CSV table of C-alpha atoms and ligand atoms in Angstrom, one decimal:
chain,number,residue,atom,x,y,z
A,1,MET,CA,-129.2,-137.3,-84.5
A,2,LYS,CA,-131.7,-137.6,-87.3
A,3,LEU,CA,-131.7,-140.8,-89.3
A,4,THR,CA,-133.7,-141.2,-92.5
A,5,LYS,CA,-136.3,-143.9,-92.4
A,6,PHE,CA,-136.6,-146.9,-94.7
A,7,THR,CA,-133.1,-146.6,-96.2
A,8,ASP,CA,-132.0,-150.2,-95.4
A,9,PRO,CA,-133.5,-153.5,-96.3
A,10,LEU,CA,-134.7,-155.6,-93.4
A,11,PRO,CA,-132.0,-158.2,-92.5
A,12,ILE,CA,-133.2,-161.7,-92.0
A,13,PRO,CA,-130.9,-163.6,-89.5
A,14,PRO,CA,-129.4,-166.8,-91.0
A,15,VAL,CA,-130.5,-170.2,-89.6
A,16,LEU,CA,-127.7,-171.7,-87.6
A,17,LYS,CA,-126.2,-175.0,-88.7
A,18,PRO,CA,-125.4,-177.5,-86.0
A,19,LYS,CA,-121.8,-178.7,-85.5
A,20,TRP,CA,-123.2,-182.2,-85.9
A,21,LYS,CA,-126.4,-184.0,-85.9
A,22,SER,CA,-127.4,-187.6,-85.6
A,23,LYS,CA,-130.6,-189.5,-85.2
A,24,GLU,CA,-130.4,-189.2,-81.4
A,25,TYR,CA,-129.3,-185.7,-81.0
A,26,THR,CA,-128.0,-182.4,-82.3
A,27,TYR,CA,-125.1,-180.3,-81.1
A,28,TYR,CA,-124.5,-176.6,-81.6
A,29,GLU,CA,-121.7,-174.3,-80.7
A,30,VAL,CA,-122.4,-170.6,-80.5
A,31,GLY,CA,-119.7,-168.0,-79.7
A,32,MET,CA,-120.5,-164.6,-78.3
A,33,ARG,CA,-118.2,-162.1,-80.0
A,34,GLU,CA,-117.7,-158.4,-80.4
A,35,THR,CA,-117.9,-157.1,-84.0
A,36,LYS,CA,-118.8,-154.0,-85.9
A,37,GLN,CA,-122.0,-154.0,-87.9
A,38,SER,CA,-123.9,-151.4,-89.9
A,39,LEU,CA,-127.2,-150.6,-88.2
A,40,HIS,CA,-128.2,-147.8,-90.6
A,41,ARG,CA,-126.9,-146.6,-93.9
A,42,ASP,CA,-125.9,-143.1,-92.5
A,43,LEU,CA,-124.4,-144.3,-89.3
A,44,PRO,CA,-120.7,-145.3,-89.0
A,45,LYS,CA,-120.5,-149.0,-88.1
A,46,THR,CA,-121.6,-149.9,-84.6
A,47,THR,CA,-119.7,-152.1,-82.1
A,48,ILE,CA,-122.1,-154.8,-81.0
A,49,TRP,CA,-122.0,-158.1,-79.1
A,50,GLY,CA,-123.6,-160.9,-81.0
A,51,TYR,CA,-124.1,-164.6,-80.8
A,52,GLU,CA,-121.8,-165.9,-83.6
A,53,GLY,CA,-120.8,-162.3,-83.9
A,54,ILE,CA,-124.0,-161.1,-85.4
A,55,TYR,CA,-126.9,-159.0,-84.1
A,56,PRO,CA,-129.5,-160.4,-83.9
A,57,GLY,CA,-128.0,-163.8,-83.3
A,58,PRO,CA,-128.7,-166.6,-85.8
A,59,THR,CA,-132.1,-168.1,-85.8
A,60,ILE,CA,-132.1,-171.6,-84.3
A,61,GLU,CA,-134.7,-174.1,-85.7
A,62,VAL,CA,-135.4,-177.4,-84.0
A,63,GLU,CA,-138.1,-180.0,-84.3
A,64,LYS,CA,-140.4,-180.8,-81.4
A,65,GLY,CA,-138.8,-183.6,-79.3
A,66,GLU,CA,-135.4,-183.1,-80.8
A,67,LYS,CA,-132.7,-183.5,-78.2
A,68,VAL,CA,-130.4,-180.5,-78.6
A,69,PHE,CA,-127.1,-179.7,-76.9
A,70,PHE,CA,-125.6,-176.3,-76.9
A,71,LYS,CA,-122.2,-174.8,-76.0
A,72,TRP,CA,-122.6,-171.1,-75.5
A,73,ALA,CA,-119.1,-169.8,-75.4
A,74,ASN,CA,-118.1,-166.3,-74.1
A,75,ASP,CA,-115.5,-164.9,-76.5
A,76,LEU,CA,-116.1,-161.3,-75.5
A,77,PRO,CA,-113.4,-158.8,-74.6
A,78,ALA,CA,-112.7,-158.0,-71.0
A,79,ARG,CA,-114.2,-154.5,-71.1
A,80,HIS,CA,-117.9,-153.9,-71.2
A,81,LEU,CA,-119.4,-151.6,-73.9
A,82,PHE,CA,-121.6,-149.8,-71.3
A,83,PRO,CA,-121.3,-148.2,-67.8
A,84,ILE,CA,-121.9,-150.7,-65.0
A,85,ASP,CA,-123.5,-149.6,-61.8
A,86,HIS,CA,-121.7,-151.5,-59.1
A,87,THR,CA,-124.3,-150.8,-56.4
A,88,VAL,CA,-126.6,-153.2,-58.2
A,89,HIS,CA,-126.9,-156.7,-56.7
A,90,GLY,CA,-124.6,-159.2,-58.3
A,91,ALA,CA,-122.7,-156.5,-60.2
A,92,GLU,CA,-120.3,-155.5,-57.4
A,93,LYS,CA,-116.8,-154.2,-58.2
A,94,GLU,CA,-115.0,-157.4,-57.4
A,95,ILE,CA,-117.1,-159.4,-59.9
A,96,PRO,CA,-115.9,-159.4,-63.5
A,97,ASP,CA,-117.7,-156.8,-65.7
A,98,VAL,CA,-118.0,-159.1,-68.7
A,99,ARG,CA,-120.0,-162.2,-67.8
A,100,THR,CA,-122.7,-164.0,-69.6
A,101,VAL,CA,-125.3,-166.7,-69.2
A,102,VAL,CA,-127.9,-167.7,-71.8
A,103,HIS,CA,-131.5,-168.2,-71.1
A,104,LEU,CA,-133.9,-169.9,-73.6
A,105,HIS,CA,-137.0,-167.8,-73.0
A,106,GLY,CA,-140.2,-169.9,-73.0
A,107,GLY,CA,-138.3,-173.1,-73.0
A,108,ARG,CA,-139.2,-176.1,-70.8
A,109,THR,CA,-135.6,-176.5,-69.6
A,110,GLU,CA,-133.9,-178.4,-66.8
A,111,PRO,CA,-132.6,-176.0,-64.1
A,112,ALA,CA,-128.9,-176.6,-64.9
A,113,SER,CA,-129.4,-175.5,-68.5
A,114,ASP,CA,-131.9,-172.7,-67.8
A,115,GLY,CA,-129.4,-169.8,-67.6
A,116,TYR,CA,-129.8,-169.0,-63.9
A,117,PRO,CA,-128.7,-165.4,-63.4
A,118,ASP,CA,-125.9,-166.5,-61.0
A,119,ALA,CA,-124.8,-169.3,-63.3
A,120,TRP,CA,-122.7,-166.8,-65.4
A,121,PHE,CA,-119.3,-167.4,-66.8
A,122,THR,CA,-116.5,-165.4,-68.3
A,123,LYS,CA,-114.3,-166.1,-71.3
A,124,ASP,CA,-113.1,-169.7,-71.4
A,125,TYR,CA,-115.1,-170.3,-68.2
A,126,LYS,CA,-112.2,-168.8,-66.2
A,127,ILE,CA,-114.5,-167.3,-63.6
A,128,LYS,CA,-118.0,-168.7,-62.9
A,129,GLY,CA,-120.9,-167.6,-60.8
A,130,ALA,CA,-122.0,-169.5,-57.7
A,131,PHE,CA,-124.8,-171.4,-59.5
A,132,PHE,CA,-122.8,-172.4,-62.6
A,133,GLN,CA,-123.2,-176.2,-63.2
A,134,LYS,CA,-122.2,-177.1,-66.7
A,135,GLN,CA,-120.8,-175.9,-70.0
A,136,ILE,CA,-123.0,-177.9,-72.3
A,137,TYR,CA,-126.7,-177.0,-72.0
A,138,GLN,CA,-129.5,-179.4,-73.0
A,139,TYR,CA,-132.9,-178.5,-74.5
A,140,PHE,CA,-135.2,-181.4,-75.1
A,141,ASN,CA,-137.8,-179.3,-76.9
A,142,GLN,CA,-140.8,-181.2,-75.5
A,143,GLN,CA,-143.1,-178.4,-76.6
A,144,SER,CA,-145.3,-177.8,-79.6
A,145,ALA,CA,-144.4,-175.4,-82.4
A,146,ARG,CA,-143.7,-171.9,-81.2
A,147,ALA,CA,-141.3,-169.0,-81.2
A,148,LEU,CA,-138.9,-168.9,-78.2
A,149,TRP,CA,-136.0,-166.6,-78.0
A,150,TYR,CA,-132.5,-166.9,-76.5
A,151,HIS,CA,-130.9,-164.0,-74.7
A,152,ASP,CA,-128.4,-163.1,-72.0
A,153,HIS,CA,-129.5,-163.3,-68.3
A,154,ALA,CA,-126.4,-162.5,-66.3
A,155,ILE,CA,-127.2,-161.0,-62.9
A,156,GLY,CA,-127.1,-157.3,-62.6
A,157,ILE,CA,-126.1,-156.6,-66.3
A,158,THR,CA,-128.8,-158.3,-68.4
A,159,ARG,CA,-130.0,-154.9,-69.6
A,160,LEU,CA,-126.5,-154.1,-70.9
A,161,ASN,CA,-125.8,-157.5,-72.4
A,162,ILE,CA,-129.0,-157.6,-74.3
A,163,TYR,CA,-128.7,-153.9,-75.3
A,164,ALA,CA,-125.2,-154.8,-76.8
A,165,GLY,CA,-127.0,-157.3,-79.1
A,166,LEU,CA,-127.2,-160.7,-77.3
A,167,ALA,CA,-130.6,-162.0,-78.4
A,168,GLY,CA,-131.9,-164.2,-81.2
A,169,PHE,CA,-134.9,-166.4,-82.3
A,170,TYR,CA,-135.4,-170.1,-81.5
A,171,LEU,CA,-138.2,-171.7,-83.4
A,172,ILE,CA,-139.7,-175.1,-82.6
A,173,ARG,CA,-141.4,-176.8,-85.5
A,174,ASP,CA,-143.8,-179.7,-85.5
A,175,GLU,CA,-146.1,-181.8,-87.8
A,176,LYS,CA,-149.2,-180.0,-86.7
A,177,GLU,CA,-147.7,-176.7,-87.8
A,178,ARG,CA,-146.7,-178.1,-91.2
A,179,SER,CA,-150.2,-179.5,-91.7
A,180,LEU,CA,-151.7,-176.0,-91.3
A,181,ASN,CA,-150.2,-174.8,-94.5
A,182,PHE,CA,-149.0,-171.4,-93.4
A,183,PRO,CA,-146.7,-169.2,-95.4
A,184,SER,CA,-143.2,-170.7,-95.0
A,185,ARG,CA,-139.8,-169.4,-95.8
A,186,PRO,CA,-139.1,-167.0,-97.6
A,187,TYR,CA,-142.6,-165.9,-96.7
A,188,GLU,CA,-142.2,-166.5,-93.0
A,189,ILE,CA,-140.1,-163.9,-91.4
A,190,PRO,CA,-139.0,-163.3,-87.7
A,191,LEU,CA,-139.2,-159.6,-86.6
A,192,LEU,CA,-137.2,-158.6,-83.5
A,193,LEU,CA,-138.4,-155.2,-82.4
A,194,GLN,CA,-136.1,-153.0,-80.3
A,195,ASP,CA,-135.2,-149.4,-79.6
A,196,ARG,CA,-131.7,-147.9,-79.5
A,197,SER,CA,-130.0,-144.6,-79.2
A,198,PHE,CA,-126.7,-143.7,-80.9
A,199,HIS,CA,-123.7,-141.4,-80.4
A,200,GLU,CA,-122.5,-139.4,-83.5
A,201,ASP,CA,-119.8,-142.0,-84.1
A,202,GLY,CA,-122.3,-144.7,-84.5
A,203,SER,CA,-121.7,-146.4,-81.1
A,204,LEU,CA,-124.7,-147.4,-79.0
A,205,LEU,CA,-125.7,-145.0,-76.4
A,206,TYR,CA,-126.8,-146.3,-73.0
A,207,PRO,CA,-127.2,-143.6,-70.4
A,208,GLU,CA,-124.7,-143.5,-67.6
A,209,GLN,CA,-127.3,-142.2,-65.1
A,210,PRO,CA,-131.0,-141.1,-65.0
A,211,ASP,CA,-131.9,-137.6,-66.4
A,212,LYS,CA,-132.4,-136.4,-62.9
A,213,ASN,CA,-129.8,-138.1,-60.7
A,214,TYR,CA,-130.6,-137.4,-57.1
A,215,SER,CA,-128.5,-140.3,-55.8
A,216,GLY,CA,-125.1,-138.9,-56.8
A,217,ILE,CA,-124.1,-142.4,-57.9
A,218,VAL,CA,-122.4,-142.6,-61.3
A,219,PRO,CA,-122.8,-144.8,-63.2
A,220,SER,CA,-126.3,-145.3,-61.9
A,221,ILE,CA,-129.0,-147.7,-63.0
A,222,ILE,CA,-131.9,-146.0,-64.7
A,223,SER,CA,-135.5,-147.0,-64.0
A,224,SER,CA,-136.2,-147.7,-67.7
A,225,PHE,CA,-134.5,-147.2,-71.0
A,226,PHE,CA,-136.2,-145.7,-74.1
A,227,GLY,CA,-134.2,-145.3,-77.3
A,228,GLU,CA,-134.7,-142.6,-79.9
A,229,THR,CA,-134.9,-145.0,-82.9
A,230,ILE,CA,-136.7,-148.2,-83.6
A,231,LEU,CA,-134.8,-151.2,-85.0
A,232,VAL,CA,-136.1,-154.4,-86.6
A,233,ASN,CA,-133.7,-157.3,-86.8
A,234,GLY,CA,-130.9,-154.9,-86.0
A,235,LYS,CA,-131.6,-152.2,-88.6
A,236,VAL,CA,-133.0,-148.8,-87.8
A,237,TRP,CA,-136.4,-148.3,-89.5
A,238,PRO,CA,-135.8,-150.9,-92.3
A,239,TYR,CA,-138.0,-151.7,-95.3
A,240,LEU,CA,-139.0,-155.1,-96.7
A,241,GLU,CA,-140.0,-155.7,-100.3
A,242,VAL,CA,-142.9,-158.2,-100.4
A,243,GLU,CA,-145.0,-159.9,-103.0
A,244,PRO,CA,-148.8,-159.4,-103.2
A,245,ARG,CA,-149.5,-162.5,-101.1
A,246,LYS,CA,-149.7,-163.7,-97.5
A,247,TYR,CA,-146.7,-163.5,-95.2
A,248,ARG,CA,-146.3,-165.0,-91.7
A,249,PHE,CA,-144.4,-162.8,-89.2
A,250,ARG,CA,-143.0,-163.9,-85.9
A,251,LEU,CA,-143.0,-160.7,-83.8
A,252,LEU,CA,-140.9,-160.4,-80.7
A,253,ASN,CA,-140.6,-157.3,-78.5
A,254,GLY,CA,-136.9,-157.5,-77.5
A,255,ALA,CA,-136.7,-154.0,-76.2
A,256,ASN,CA,-135.4,-153.2,-72.7
A,257,SER,CA,-138.5,-151.3,-71.5
A,258,ARG,CA,-140.5,-150.1,-74.5
A,259,PHE,CA,-144.0,-151.5,-75.2
A,260,PHE,CA,-145.2,-151.6,-78.8
A,261,GLY,CA,-148.8,-150.9,-79.9
A,262,LEU,CA,-148.6,-152.1,-83.5
A,263,SER,CA,-150.9,-151.2,-86.4
A,264,LEU,CA,-150.7,-151.0,-90.2
A,265,ASP,CA,-151.3,-147.6,-91.8
A,266,SER,CA,-153.2,-149.4,-94.6
A,267,LYS,CA,-155.8,-150.1,-91.9
A,268,GLN,CA,-155.3,-153.8,-92.6
A,269,LEU,CA,-155.9,-156.5,-90.1
A,270,PHE,CA,-153.2,-158.7,-88.5
A,271,TYR,CA,-154.5,-162.2,-88.5
A,272,GLN,CA,-153.1,-163.4,-85.2
A,273,ILE,CA,-152.5,-167.2,-85.1
A,274,GLY,CA,-150.3,-167.5,-82.1
A,275,THR,CA,-149.1,-166.2,-78.7
A,276,ASP,CA,-145.9,-166.6,-76.7
A,277,SER,CA,-146.3,-170.3,-76.4
A,278,GLY,CA,-148.0,-171.7,-79.5
A,279,PHE,CA,-151.2,-171.3,-81.5
A,280,LEU,CA,-154.5,-169.7,-80.6
A,281,GLU,CA,-157.6,-171.9,-80.9
A,282,GLN,CA,-158.7,-169.9,-83.9
A,283,PRO,CA,-157.1,-167.0,-85.8
A,284,ILE,CA,-158.4,-163.6,-84.9
A,285,GLY,CA,-158.3,-160.4,-87.0
A,286,VAL,CA,-157.0,-157.4,-85.1
A,287,LYS,CA,-156.2,-153.8,-86.0
A,288,ARG,CA,-153.8,-153.4,-83.1
A,289,LEU,CA,-151.4,-155.6,-81.2
A,290,LEU,CA,-149.9,-154.6,-77.9
A,291,LEU,CA,-146.5,-156.2,-77.1
A,292,ALA,CA,-144.7,-155.8,-73.8
A,293,PRO,CA,-141.0,-156.6,-73.6
A,294,ALA,CA,-140.5,-160.4,-74.2
A,295,GLU,CA,-144.0,-161.0,-75.6
A,296,ARG,CA,-144.4,-162.6,-79.0
A,297,VAL,CA,-147.2,-162.9,-81.5
A,298,ASP,CA,-147.5,-165.0,-84.6
A,299,VAL,CA,-149.4,-163.1,-87.3
A,300,ILE,CA,-150.3,-163.3,-91.0
A,301,ILE,CA,-150.5,-160.2,-93.0
A,302,ASP,CA,-152.1,-160.4,-96.4
A,303,PHE,CA,-150.6,-158.1,-99.1
A,304,THR,CA,-152.8,-159.6,-101.8
A,305,ASN,CA,-154.2,-156.9,-104.2
A,306,LEU,CA,-151.9,-154.3,-102.7
A,307,GLU,CA,-149.5,-154.1,-105.7
A,308,GLY,CA,-147.5,-150.9,-105.7
A,309,LYS,CA,-148.6,-149.9,-102.2
A,310,LEU,CA,-146.4,-148.9,-99.3
A,311,VAL,CA,-147.6,-150.1,-95.9
A,312,THR,CA,-146.0,-148.8,-92.7
A,313,LEU,CA,-146.0,-150.7,-89.5
A,314,LYS,CA,-146.6,-148.1,-86.8
A,315,ASN,CA,-146.3,-147.9,-83.0
A,316,ASP,CA,-148.6,-146.0,-80.7
A,317,ALA,CA,-147.7,-147.3,-77.3
A,318,PRO,CA,-146.7,-144.4,-75.0
A,319,THR,CA,-143.0,-144.3,-74.2
A,320,HIS,CA,-143.0,-145.6,-70.6
A,321,PHE,CA,-146.2,-147.6,-70.8
A,322,PRO,CA,-149.0,-146.8,-70.0
A,323,ILE,CA,-148.5,-143.4,-68.3
A,324,GLY,CA,-145.7,-141.9,-70.3
A,325,ASP,CA,-145.5,-139.4,-73.2
A,326,PRO,CA,-147.1,-140.3,-76.6
A,327,VAL,CA,-144.6,-141.5,-79.2
A,328,ASP,CA,-143.3,-139.1,-81.8
A,329,PRO,CA,-145.2,-140.0,-85.1
A,330,GLU,CA,-142.0,-139.2,-87.0
A,331,THR,CA,-139.6,-141.4,-85.0
A,332,THR,CA,-140.6,-143.8,-82.3
A,333,GLY,CA,-144.1,-144.0,-83.7
A,334,VAL,CA,-142.7,-145.8,-86.8
A,335,VAL,CA,-141.4,-149.3,-86.9
A,336,MET,CA,-140.8,-150.4,-90.5
A,337,GLN,CA,-142.2,-150.3,-94.1
A,338,PHE,CA,-143.5,-153.0,-96.3
A,339,ARG,CA,-143.2,-152.3,-100.1
A,340,VAL,CA,-145.5,-154.4,-102.2
A,341,ASN,CA,-143.3,-154.2,-105.2
A,342,LYS,CA,-142.2,-157.7,-106.0
A,343,THR,CA,-144.0,-159.8,-108.5
A,344,LEU,CA,-145.9,-162.8,-107.3
A,345,SER,CA,-143.5,-165.7,-107.9
A,346,THR,CA,-146.0,-168.5,-107.4
A,347,ILE,CA,-149.7,-168.7,-106.7
A,348,ASP,CA,-150.4,-168.2,-103.0
A,349,THR,CA,-152.0,-171.4,-101.8
A,350,THR,CA,-151.4,-170.9,-98.1
A,351,VAL,CA,-154.4,-170.5,-95.9
A,352,ILE,CA,-155.5,-169.1,-92.6
A,353,PRO,CA,-157.3,-172.1,-91.3
A,354,PRO,CA,-160.5,-171.5,-89.2
A,355,HIS,CA,-159.3,-173.8,-86.5
A,356,LEU,CA,-155.7,-174.0,-85.2
A,357,ASP,CA,-155.4,-175.9,-81.9
A,358,LEU,CA,-157.3,-177.2,-79.0
A,359,ILE,CA,-156.3,-175.2,-75.9
A,360,GLY,CA,-158.9,-175.8,-73.3
A,361,ARG,CA,-159.1,-173.7,-70.2
A,362,LEU,CA,-157.4,-175.0,-67.1
A,363,PRO,CA,-160.2,-175.4,-64.5
A,364,GLU,CA,-159.7,-173.5,-61.2
A,365,GLN,CA,-160.9,-176.6,-59.3
A,366,THR,CA,-157.5,-178.1,-59.8
A,367,VAL,CA,-155.7,-175.3,-58.1
A,368,TRP,CA,-153.5,-176.2,-55.1
A,369,LYS,CA,-152.5,-172.8,-54.0
A,370,TYR,CA,-153.3,-169.2,-54.5
A,371,ARG,CA,-150.5,-166.7,-54.2
A,372,PHE,CA,-150.8,-162.9,-53.9
A,373,LEU,CA,-147.7,-161.2,-55.1
A,374,GLU,CA,-147.4,-157.4,-54.9
A,375,LEU,CA,-145.6,-155.5,-57.5
A,376,SER,CA,-144.5,-152.4,-55.5
A,377,GLU,CA,-142.4,-149.4,-55.8
A,378,GLU,CA,-140.0,-148.5,-52.9
A,379,LYS,CA,-137.0,-146.4,-52.6
A,380,ASP,CA,-133.4,-147.7,-52.3
A,381,GLN,CA,-130.9,-146.3,-49.7
A,382,TYR,CA,-129.8,-143.7,-52.2
A,383,GLY,CA,-133.4,-142.5,-52.9
A,384,ARG,CA,-133.7,-144.2,-56.3
A,385,PRO,CA,-136.9,-146.0,-57.3
A,386,LEU,CA,-136.7,-149.7,-56.4
A,387,LEU,CA,-139.4,-152.0,-57.8
A,388,LEU,CA,-139.9,-155.2,-55.9
A,389,LEU,CA,-141.8,-158.4,-56.1
A,390,ASP,CA,-143.7,-159.3,-52.9
A,391,LYS,CA,-141.6,-156.6,-51.2
A,392,LYS,CA,-138.6,-158.9,-51.3
A,393,LYS,CA,-135.2,-158.7,-52.9
A,394,TRP,CA,-133.3,-161.1,-55.0
A,395,ASP,CA,-131.2,-162.3,-52.0
A,396,ASP,CA,-134.1,-162.9,-49.7
A,397,PRO,CA,-135.0,-166.5,-49.0
A,398,VAL,CA,-137.2,-168.4,-51.5
A,399,THR,CA,-140.9,-168.0,-50.8
A,400,GLU,CA,-142.5,-169.3,-54.0
A,401,ASN,CA,-142.1,-173.1,-53.9
A,402,PRO,CA,-144.8,-174.9,-55.8
A,403,ILE,CA,-144.8,-178.8,-55.8
A,404,VAL,CA,-144.0,-180.4,-59.2
A,405,GLY,CA,-147.2,-181.5,-60.9
A,406,SER,CA,-149.4,-179.0,-59.0
A,407,THR,CA,-151.3,-176.0,-60.4
A,408,GLU,CA,-151.3,-172.6,-58.8
A,409,VAL,CA,-153.0,-169.3,-59.3
A,410,TRP,CA,-150.6,-166.3,-59.0
A,411,ASN,CA,-152.3,-163.0,-58.4
A,412,PHE,CA,-150.0,-160.1,-59.4
A,413,VAL,CA,-151.2,-157.1,-57.3
A,414,ASN,CA,-149.8,-154.1,-59.0
A,415,THR,CA,-149.6,-151.1,-56.7
A,416,ASN,CA,-147.4,-148.8,-58.8
A,417,GLY,CA,-147.7,-146.9,-62.0
A,418,ASP,CA,-146.0,-149.1,-64.5
A,419,ASP,CA,-147.4,-152.0,-66.5
A,420,HIS,CA,-144.9,-154.8,-65.7
A,421,PRO,CA,-144.5,-157.8,-68.0
A,422,ILE,CA,-144.0,-160.7,-65.6
A,423,HIS,CA,-142.2,-163.8,-66.9
A,424,VAL,CA,-142.0,-167.1,-65.1
A,425,HIS,CA,-139.2,-169.5,-66.2
A,426,LEU,CA,-139.9,-173.1,-67.1
A,427,VAL,CA,-143.7,-172.9,-67.3
A,428,GLN,CA,-146.5,-171.7,-69.5
A,429,PHE,CA,-149.7,-170.3,-68.1
A,430,GLN,CA,-153.1,-169.0,-69.0
A,431,ILE,CA,-154.3,-165.6,-68.1
A,432,ILE,CA,-157.6,-165.8,-66.1
A,433,ASP,CA,-158.5,-162.2,-65.7
A,434,ARG,CA,-157.6,-158.7,-64.5
A,435,ARG,CA,-159.5,-156.7,-62.0
A,436,PRO,CA,-159.2,-153.1,-60.7
A,437,PHE,CA,-158.8,-152.6,-57.0
A,438,ASP,CA,-158.3,-149.7,-54.5
A,439,VAL,CA,-154.5,-149.3,-54.4
A,440,GLU,CA,-154.4,-146.8,-51.5
A,441,TYR,CA,-156.7,-149.0,-49.4
A,442,PHE,CA,-154.6,-152.0,-50.1
A,443,LYS,CA,-151.4,-150.2,-49.2
A,444,SER,CA,-152.8,-149.1,-45.8
A,445,THR,CA,-154.7,-152.3,-44.8
A,446,ASN,CA,-153.3,-155.1,-47.0
A,447,GLN,CA,-157.0,-155.9,-47.9
A,448,ILE,CA,-158.3,-156.1,-51.4
A,449,ASN,CA,-161.2,-153.9,-52.3
A,450,PHE,CA,-162.2,-154.4,-55.9
A,451,THR,CA,-163.4,-151.3,-57.7
A,452,GLY,CA,-164.8,-153.0,-60.8
A,453,PRO,CA,-165.6,-156.3,-62.4
A,454,PRO,CA,-163.0,-158.8,-63.6
A,455,VAL,CA,-162.1,-158.5,-67.3
A,456,SER,CA,-161.0,-161.7,-69.0
A,457,ALA,CA,-157.9,-162.0,-71.0
A,458,ASP,CA,-157.9,-160.1,-74.2
A,459,PRO,CA,-158.7,-162.4,-77.2
A,460,THR,CA,-155.1,-161.8,-78.4
A,461,GLU,CA,-153.8,-163.4,-75.2
A,462,ARG,CA,-156.1,-166.4,-75.0
A,463,GLY,CA,-153.5,-169.0,-75.7
A,464,TRP,CA,-150.6,-170.2,-73.6
A,465,LYS,CA,-148.3,-167.5,-72.4
A,466,ASP,CA,-145.0,-167.2,-70.6
A,467,THR,CA,-145.1,-163.4,-70.1
A,468,VAL,CA,-148.1,-161.4,-68.9
A,469,ARG,CA,-148.8,-157.7,-68.8
A,470,CYS,CA,-149.7,-156.6,-65.3
A,471,PRO,CA,-151.3,-153.1,-65.6
A,472,PRO,CA,-151.2,-150.6,-62.7
A,473,GLY,CA,-154.0,-150.7,-60.2
A,474,GLN,CA,-155.1,-154.1,-61.2
A,475,ILE,CA,-154.8,-157.7,-60.0
A,476,THR,CA,-153.7,-159.9,-62.9
A,477,ARG,CA,-154.5,-163.6,-62.3
A,478,VAL,CA,-152.7,-166.4,-64.1
A,479,ILE,CA,-153.1,-170.2,-63.7
A,480,ILE,CA,-149.8,-172.1,-63.9
A,481,PRO,CA,-149.2,-175.8,-64.0
A,482,PHE,CA,-145.6,-176.5,-62.6
A,483,PHE,CA,-143.8,-179.3,-64.4
A,484,PRO,CA,-141.9,-181.3,-65.5
A,485,TYR,CA,-138.7,-180.4,-63.6
A,486,THR,CA,-137.9,-179.7,-60.0
A,487,GLY,CA,-135.2,-177.2,-59.0
A,488,GLN,CA,-134.5,-173.6,-58.8
A,489,TYR,CA,-135.7,-171.1,-61.4
A,490,VAL,CA,-136.6,-167.4,-61.5
A,491,TRP,CA,-139.6,-165.2,-62.1
A,492,HIS,CA,-139.2,-161.5,-62.9
A,493,CYS,CA,-140.4,-158.4,-64.6
A,494,HIS,CA,-139.1,-158.4,-68.2
A,495,MET,CA,-138.4,-154.6,-68.3
A,496,LEU,CA,-134.7,-155.2,-68.1
A,497,GLU,CA,-133.9,-152.2,-66.0
A,498,HIS,CA,-136.4,-153.5,-63.4
A,499,GLU,CA,-135.2,-157.1,-63.7
A,500,ASP,CA,-131.6,-156.0,-63.1
A,501,TYR,CA,-132.5,-154.0,-60.0
A,502,GLU,CA,-134.3,-156.4,-57.7
A,503,MET,CA,-137.5,-157.0,-59.6
A,504,MET,CA,-136.6,-160.7,-59.9
A,505,ARG,CA,-137.0,-163.5,-57.5
A,506,PRO,CA,-135.8,-167.1,-57.3
A,507,TYR,CA,-138.5,-169.8,-57.0
A,508,ILE,CA,-138.2,-173.5,-56.4
A,509,VAL,CA,-140.3,-176.4,-57.9
A,510,ARG,CA,-140.3,-178.9,-55.1
A,511,PRO,CA,-140.6,-182.7,-55.4
A,512,LEU,CA,-143.8,-184.2,-54.1
A,513,TYR,CA,-142.0,-186.2,-51.5
B,1,CU,CU1,-141.3,-153.9,-64.2
């Protein structure tokens, strides 16, 4: 189906109002509901699942240190929108199809509120997963200003629940951020980038099986999903009318598997000011931004002196990164359009300050433990690709068990052809470097034979991160301080089709004594 680009204005999700708020704490209730929503002018309305019945969900804004409580209520129908593969762990036939659990991605959250994949619940909490602990989650927001996001994390069907629409922004604000005088609302806009395919009737299309299904299982998990259209904030190829001034955009790749390599056709720079987890030390001007699923960047785009111009945000990341086909310049190569056609309402006094934050590199001398964790491709019993972490499955005993307060270096040894965005819950980390190694030699001897020098993290990733791209044939090293909570969390690939099918592992932060 061919959809015309730039027919719909960019929607901006509303900011959610708390149920009540006192000096001590804030309480929100969010219902997950099925509704119909227009995702493009020429498409019939699409059935989606949304937090508060909208896709993307409302933006949540909190202050650093604010104690916030959430009730995430599942008010969804009993039937899922998409085909469920019951051979996938945790999604067996006897388990209810429609179950949800919310994870605040990038949040420093206690285990009971972190949205553990087996802590799912059905409507009215009638049936609950084995790890379910409480209805009211707490987020204490002991983190500096940054863009987190909330999304579903239910075991075995996360890819389907997020595809249905269950994702939204969660912004932490602080004094420091306000003192930096960035463009603020309405000149600060979150952009959720995703890809989707549609049936003629406007319904979302999620494949029932891979293109070449050798397993005979239907429905069958696919190894990655790539949609035919690009959506921003839930609209296919939208446009945004802007004034000739600076804007701040909070970009989030919320796609199931697609990477985005972003640039502006005006050849302008993005002034990147932040990463997944707060500000960079200083802003950097870049022509291209690479974003894997779940990664965020905080950027300023300056439309000053561009009156009357049209600026297209483009994507050049191969579909199935990095080895897949190039994007189609007419479809998946296009993200959205900026139209500099509004008159300047007030003088733009915002700045891009030369210095943003003190980050400081974590010294390797403080490291208690080095772990080598292979990202490998195997075959399942039906002959389908099976991507594993450390050659272990979700149900295998916990092997990563850092002590609270300790710092570790995790080496992600990628022996297969995909670039996997690895996300570790609870913590933020710094990327040390990436280094190519001899994959075949490693596979036969388990020894590492480097084939080139280490390359330090790209300037665009030299801040705190919670998701790291691990390219094929390289060892990606991150340094991680584990605190402040003890308990059971997860780490996983954030390509949702991988995460759902075993590329996810529990880990435990142990007490010191
Ligand atoms: Cu992966």
